[in-house]
JSON list of C-alpha atoms and ligand atoms in Angstrom, two decimals:
[
{"chain": "A", "resi": 1, "resn": "UNK", "atom": "CA", "xyz": [-40.86, -104.63, -6.37]},
{"chain": "A", "resi": 2, "resn": "UNK", "atom": "CA", "xyz": [-41.26, -100.98, -5.57]},
{"chain": "A", "resi": 3, "resn": "UNK", "atom": "CA", "xyz": [-42.90, -100.32, -8.92]},
{"chain": "A", "resi": 4, "resn": "UNK", "atom": "CA", "xyz": [-45.74, -102.59, -10.00]},
{"chain": "A", "resi": 5, "resn": "UNK", "atom": "CA", "xyz": [-45.50, -101.33, -13.57]},
{"chain": "A", "resi": 6, "resn": "UNK", "atom": "CA", "xyz": [-43.50, -103.28, -16.10]},
{"chain": "A", "resi": 7, "resn": "UNK", "atom": "CA", "xyz": [-40.28, -101.38, -16.65]},
{"chain": "A", "resi": 8, "resn": "UNK", "atom": "CA", "xyz": [-38.17, -100.99, -19.75]},
{"chain": "A", "resi": 9, "resn": "UNK", "atom": "CA", "xyz": [-34.60, -99.69, -19.68]},
{"chain": "A", "resi": 10, "resn": "UNK", "atom": "CA", "xyz": [-33.93, -97.75, -22.88]},
{"chain": "A", "resi": 11, "resn": "UNK", "atom": "CA", "xyz": [-30.30, -97.27, -23.90]},
{"chain": "A", "resi": 12, "resn": "UNK", "atom": "CA", "xyz": [-30.25, -94.66, -26.67]},
{"chain": "A", "resi": 13, "resn": "UNK", "atom": "CA", "xyz": [-27.95, -91.69, -27.27]},
{"chain": "A", "resi": 14, "resn": "UNK", "atom": "CA", "xyz": [-30.16, -89.84, -29.74]},
{"chain": "A", "resi": 15, "resn": "UNK", "atom": "CA", "xyz": [-32.43, -87.42, -27.87]},
{"chain": "A", "resi": 16, "resn": "UNK", "atom": "CA", "xyz": [-35.23, -87.42, -30.42]},
{"chain": "A", "resi": 17, "resn": "UNK", "atom": "CA", "xyz": [-35.32, -91.21, -30.60]},
{"chain": "A", "resi": 18, "resn": "UNK", "atom": "CA", "xyz": [-35.27, -91.40, -26.82]},
{"chain": "A", "resi": 19, "resn": "UNK", "atom": "CA", "xyz": [-38.20, -88.98, -26.52]},
{"chain": "A", "resi": 20, "resn": "UNK", "atom": "CA", "xyz": [-40.20, -90.90, -29.12]},
{"chain": "A", "resi": 21, "resn": "UNK", "atom": "CA", "xyz": [-39.51, -94.27, -27.48]},
{"chain": "A", "resi": 22, "resn": "UNK", "atom": "CA", "xyz": [-40.35, -92.90, -24.04]},
{"chain": "A", "resi": 23, "resn": "UNK", "atom": "CA", "xyz": [-43.62, -91.42, -25.32]},
{"chain": "A", "resi": 24, "resn": "UNK", "atom": "CA", "xyz": [-44.71, -94.62, -27.08]},
{"chain": "A", "resi": 25, "resn": "UNK", "atom": "CA", "xyz": [-43.83, -96.90, -24.16]},
{"chain": "A", "resi": 26, "resn": "UNK", "atom": "CA", "xyz": [-45.47, -94.68, -21.54]},
{"chain": "A", "resi": 27, "resn": "UNK", "atom": "CA", "xyz": [-48.56, -94.44, -23.69]},
{"chain": "A", "resi": 28, "resn": "UNK", "atom": "CA", "xyz": [-48.58, -98.26, -23.65]},
{"chain": "A", "resi": 29, "resn": "UNK", "atom": "CA", "xyz": [-48.54, -98.18, -19.83]},
{"chain": "A", "resi": 30, "resn": "UNK", "atom": "CA", "xyz": [-44.91, -99.13, -19.36]},
{"chain": "A", "resi": 31, "resn": "UNK", "atom": "CA", "xyz": [-42.46, -97.51, -16.98]},
{"chain": "A", "resi": 32, "resn": "UNK", "atom": "CA", "xyz": [-39.39, -96.14, -18.79]},
{"chain": "A", "resi": 33, "resn": "UNK", "atom": "CA", "xyz": [-35.85, -95.84, -17.45]},
{"chain": "A", "resi": 34, "resn": "UNK", "atom": "CA", "xyz": [-33.44, -93.97, -19.63]},
{"chain": "A", "resi": 35, "resn": "UNK", "atom": "CA", "xyz": [-29.70, -94.31, -20.19]},
{"chain": "A", "resi": 36, "resn": "UNK", "atom": "CA", "xyz": [-28.21, -92.01, -22.81]},
{"chain": "A", "resi": 37, "resn": "UNK", "atom": "CA", "xyz": [-24.60, -93.13, -22.48]},
{"chain": "A", "resi": 38, "resn": "UNK", "atom": "CA", "xyz": [-22.59, -96.15, -21.27]},
{"chain": "A", "resi": 39, "resn": "UNK", "atom": "CA", "xyz": [-22.00, -94.56, -17.86]},
{"chain": "A", "resi": 40, "resn": "UNK", "atom": "CA", "xyz": [-25.74, -94.12, -17.24]},
{"chain": "A", "resi": 41, "resn": "UNK", "atom": "CA", "xyz": [-26.28, -97.69, -18.45]},
{"chain": "A", "resi": 42, "resn": "UNK", "atom": "CA", "xyz": [-23.73, -99.04, -15.95]},
{"chain": "A", "resi": 43, "resn": "UNK", "atom": "CA", "xyz": [-25.40, -97.03, -13.18]},
{"chain": "A", "resi": 44, "resn": "UNK", "atom": "CA", "xyz": [-28.73, -98.58, -14.15]},
{"chain": "A", "resi": 45, "resn": "UNK", "atom": "CA", "xyz": [-27.18, -102.05, -13.83]},
{"chain": "A", "resi": 46, "resn": "UNK", "atom": "CA", "xyz": [-26.49, -101.26, -10.17]},
{"chain": "A", "resi": 47, "resn": "UNK", "atom": "CA", "xyz": [-30.23, -100.94, -9.55]},
{"chain": "A", "resi": 48, "resn": "UNK", "atom": "CA", "xyz": [-33.19, -103.26, -9.67]},
{"chain": "A", "resi": 49, "resn": "UNK", "atom": "CA", "xyz": [-33.35, -105.27, -12.92]},
{"chain": "A", "resi": 50, "resn": "UNK", "atom": "CA", "xyz": [-35.76, -104.01, -15.59]},
{"chain": "A", "resi": 51, "resn": "UNK", "atom": "CA", "xyz": [-38.21, -106.35, -17.33]},
{"chain": "A", "resi": 52, "resn": "UNK", "atom": "CA", "xyz": [-36.75, -105.60, -20.74]},
{"chain": "A", "resi": 53, "resn": "UNK", "atom": "CA", "xyz": [-33.87, -103.61, -22.21]},
{"chain": "A", "resi": 54, "resn": "UNK", "atom": "CA", "xyz": [-34.01, -101.77, -25.53]},
{"chain": "A", "resi": 55, "resn": "UNK", "atom": "CA", "xyz": [-30.42, -101.35, -26.67]},
{"chain": "A", "resi": 56, "resn": "UNK", "atom": "CA", "xyz": [-29.28, -98.96, -29.36]},
{"chain": "A", "resi": 57, "resn": "UNK", "atom": "CA", "xyz": [-26.46, -100.75, -31.16]},
{"chain": "A", "resi": 58, "resn": "UNK", "atom": "CA", "xyz": [-24.74, -97.56, -32.23]},
{"chain": "A", "resi": 59, "resn": "UNK", "atom": "CA", "xyz": [-23.60, -95.58, -29.20]},
{"chain": "A", "resi": 60, "resn": "UNK", "atom": "CA", "xyz": [-20.73, -93.09, -29.12]},
{"chain": "A", "resi": 61, "resn": "UNK", "atom": "CA", "xyz": [-17.49, -94.92, -28.43]},
{"chain": "A", "resi": 62, "resn": "UNK", "atom": "CA", "xyz": [-19.24, -98.13, -27.50]},
{"chain": "A", "resi": 63, "resn": "UNK", "atom": "CA", "xyz": [-20.87, -101.02, -29.31]},
{"chain": "A", "resi": 64, "resn": "UNK", "atom": "CA", "xyz": [-24.30, -101.96, -28.02]},
{"chain": "A", "resi": 65, "resn": "UNK", "atom": "CA", "xyz": [-23.22, -105.58, -28.18]},
{"chain": "A", "resi": 66, "resn": "UNK", "atom": "CA", "xyz": [-20.40, -104.89, -25.72]},
{"chain": "A", "resi": 67, "resn": "UNK", "atom": "CA", "xyz": [-22.91, -103.38, -23.30]},
{"chain": "A", "resi": 68, "resn": "UNK", "atom": "CA", "xyz": [-25.22, -106.34, -23.85]},
{"chain": "A", "resi": 69, "resn": "UNK", "atom": "CA", "xyz": [-22.36, -108.66, -22.90]},
{"chain": "A", "resi": 70, "resn": "UNK", "atom": "CA", "xyz": [-21.80, -106.64, -19.71]},
{"chain": "A", "resi": 71, "resn": "UNK", "atom": "CA", "xyz": [-25.48, -106.88, -18.85]},
{"chain": "A", "resi": 72, "resn": "UNK", "atom": "CA", "xyz": [-25.54, -110.64, -19.35]},
{"chain": "A", "resi": 73, "resn": "UNK", "atom": "CA", "xyz": [-22.71, -110.95, -16.80]},
{"chain": "A", "resi": 74, "resn": "UNK", "atom": "CA", "xyz": [-24.39, -108.71, -14.21]},
{"chain": "A", "resi": 75, "resn": "UNK", "atom": "CA", "xyz": [-25.98, -110.59, -11.28]},
{"chain": "A", "resi": 76, "resn": "UNK", "atom": "CA", "xyz": [-29.77, -110.22, -11.43]},
{"chain": "A", "resi": 77, "resn": "UNK", "atom": "CA", "xyz": [-29.74, -109.00, -15.02]},
{"chain": "A", "resi": 78, "resn": "UNK", "atom": "CA", "xyz": [-28.55, -112.19, -16.76]},
{"chain": "A", "resi": 79, "resn": "UNK", "atom": "CA", "xyz": [-32.05, -113.22, -17.79]},
{"chain": "A", "resi": 80, "resn": "UNK", "atom": "CA", "xyz": [-33.38, -109.78, -18.72]},
{"chain": "A", "resi": 81, "resn": "UNK", "atom": "CA", "xyz": [-34.14, -109.84, -22.45]},
{"chain": "A", "resi": 82, "resn": "UNK", "atom": "CA", "xyz": [-32.26, -107.35, -24.60]},
{"chain": "A", "resi": 83, "resn": "UNK", "atom": "CA", "xyz": [-33.90, -106.14, -27.80]},
{"chain": "A", "resi": 84, "resn": "UNK", "atom": "CA", "xyz": [-31.53, -104.46, -30.24]},
{"chain": "A", "resi": 85, "resn": "UNK", "atom": "CA", "xyz": [-32.66, -101.07, -31.49]},
{"chain": "A", "resi": 86, "resn": "UNK", "atom": "CA", "xyz": [-30.70, -100.33, -34.57]},
{"chain": "A", "resi": 87, "resn": "UNK", "atom": "CA", "xyz": [-30.61, -98.67, -37.95]},
{"chain": "A", "resi": 88, "resn": "UNK", "atom": "CA", "xyz": [-28.39, -101.44, -39.20]},
{"chain": "A", "resi": 89, "resn": "UNK", "atom": "CA", "xyz": [-30.11, -102.77, -42.27]},
{"chain": "A", "resi": 90, "resn": "UNK", "atom": "CA", "xyz": [-27.41, -104.82, -43.92]},
{"chain": "A", "resi": 91, "resn": "UNK", "atom": "CA", "xyz": [-27.99, -108.49, -44.48]},
{"chain": "A", "resi": 92, "resn": "UNK", "atom": "CA", "xyz": [-26.46, -110.36, -41.57]},
{"chain": "A", "resi": 93, "resn": "UNK", "atom": "CA", "xyz": [-26.74, -107.58, -39.00]},
{"chain": "A", "resi": 94, "resn": "UNK", "atom": "CA", "xyz": [-29.82, -109.12, -37.43]},
{"chain": "A", "resi": 95, "resn": "UNK", "atom": "CA", "xyz": [-27.82, -112.33, -36.97]},
{"chain": "A", "resi": 96, "resn": "UNK", "atom": "CA", "xyz": [-24.90, -110.32, -35.59]},
{"chain": "A", "resi": 97, "resn": "UNK", "atom": "CA", "xyz": [-27.20, -108.90, -32.89]},
{"chain": "A", "resi": 98, "resn": "UNK", "atom": "CA", "xyz": [-28.76, -112.25, -32.07]},
{"chain": "A", "resi": 99, "resn": "UNK", "atom": "CA", "xyz": [-25.39, -114.05, -32.04]},
{"chain": "A", "resi": 100, "resn": "UNK", "atom": "CA", "xyz": [-24.10, -111.26, -29.78]},
{"chain": "A", "resi": 101, "resn": "UNK", "atom": "CA", "xyz": [-26.59, -112.10, -27.05]},
{"chain": "A", "resi": 102, "resn": "UNK", "atom": "CA", "xyz": [-29.59, -109.97, -28.01]},
{"chain": "A", "resi": 103, "resn": "UNK", "atom": "CA", "xyz": [-32.97, -111.65, -27.70]},
{"chain": "A", "resi": 104, "resn": "UNK", "atom": "CA", "xyz": [-34.69, -109.68, -30.44]},
{"chain": "A", "resi": 105, "resn": "UNK", "atom": "CA", "xyz": [-34.41, -106.86, -32.90]},
{"chain": "A", "resi": 106, "resn": "UNK", "atom": "CA", "xyz": [-36.42, -103.73, -33.73]},
{"chain": "A", "resi": 107, "resn": "UNK", "atom": "CA", "xyz": [-35.32, -101.70, -36.74]},
{"chain": "A", "resi": 108, "resn": "UNK", "atom": "CA", "xyz": [-34.97, -97.92, -36.92]},
{"chain": "A", "resi": 109, "resn": "UNK", "atom": "CA", "xyz": [-36.48, -95.60, -37.94]},
{"chain": "A", "resi": 110, "resn": "UNK", "atom": "CA", "xyz": [-39.10, -96.56, -35.40]},
{"chain": "A", "resi": 111, "resn": "UNK", "atom": "CA", "xyz": [-42.53, -97.34, -36.83]},
{"chain": "A", "resi": 112, "resn": "UNK", "atom": "CA", "xyz": [-44.84, -95.50, -34.40]},
{"chain": "A", "resi": 113, "resn": "UNK", "atom": "CA", "xyz": [-47.78, -97.72, -35.40]},
{"chain": "A", "resi": 114, "resn": "UNK", "atom": "CA", "xyz": [-46.12, -101.02, -34.48]},
{"chain": "A", "resi": 115, "resn": "UNK", "atom": "CA", "xyz": [-43.39, -100.18, -31.96]},
{"chain": "A", "resi": 116, "resn": "UNK", "atom": "CA", "xyz": [-45.33, -100.63, -28.71]},
{"chain": "A", "resi": 117, "resn": "UNK", "atom": "CA", "xyz": [-46.85, -103.89, -29.97]},
{"chain": "A", "resi": 118, "resn": "UNK", "atom": "CA", "xyz": [-43.39, -105.21, -30.86]},
{"chain": "A", "resi": 119, "resn": "UNK", "atom": "CA", "xyz": [-42.08, -104.36, -27.40]},
{"chain": "A", "resi": 120, "resn": "UNK", "atom": "CA", "xyz": [-45.13, -105.98, -25.78]},
{"chain": "A", "resi": 121, "resn": "UNK", "atom": "CA", "xyz": [-44.58, -109.13, -27.85]},
{"chain": "A", "resi": 122, "resn": "UNK", "atom": "CA", "xyz": [-41.01, -109.37, -26.52]},
{"chain": "A", "resi": 123, "resn": "UNK", "atom": "CA", "xyz": [-42.29, -108.87, -22.97]},
{"chain": "A", "resi": 124, "resn": "UNK", "atom": "CA", "xyz": [-44.83, -111.68, -23.41]},
{"chain": "A", "resi": 125, "resn": "UNK", "atom": "CA", "xyz": [-42.14, -113.99, -24.80]},
{"chain": "A", "resi": 126, "resn": "UNK", "atom": "CA", "xyz": [-40.12, -113.36, -21.65]},
{"chain": "A", "resi": 127, "resn": "UNK", "atom": "CA", "xyz": [-42.95, -114.28, -19.29]},
{"chain": "A", "resi": 128, "resn": "UNK", "atom": "CA", "xyz": [-44.02, -117.43, -21.19]},
{"chain": "B", "resi": 20, "resn": "LIG", "atom": "MN1", "xyz": [-27.20, -94.18, -31.51]}
]
């Protein structure tokens, strides 16, 4: 690997959310790659796999679950865990994300006190 740091690909179209996530993850010592639209996400899939993907479920013109399905079919990325990042709060939506191939779920708005720890917990799950 060219980068020894653990890397997280963040797929998020909202600039403020992206800035907040980037700040919190970098503060936690993680390397952040950003994709703010499906095109940037597909470009990222052409590169070296990340250690974890945070996937906004609500992207313009595209369902995060559809992008998750694409990722799971991309050579090298099949086993990269995808954690849904979503404001969806309805009963059943967590199951919808998990049934749709996501490996975990973090609700929005982001809780700045617990976010980095939640991401780290998902990273540890992956390596165990
Ligand atoms: Mn969004």
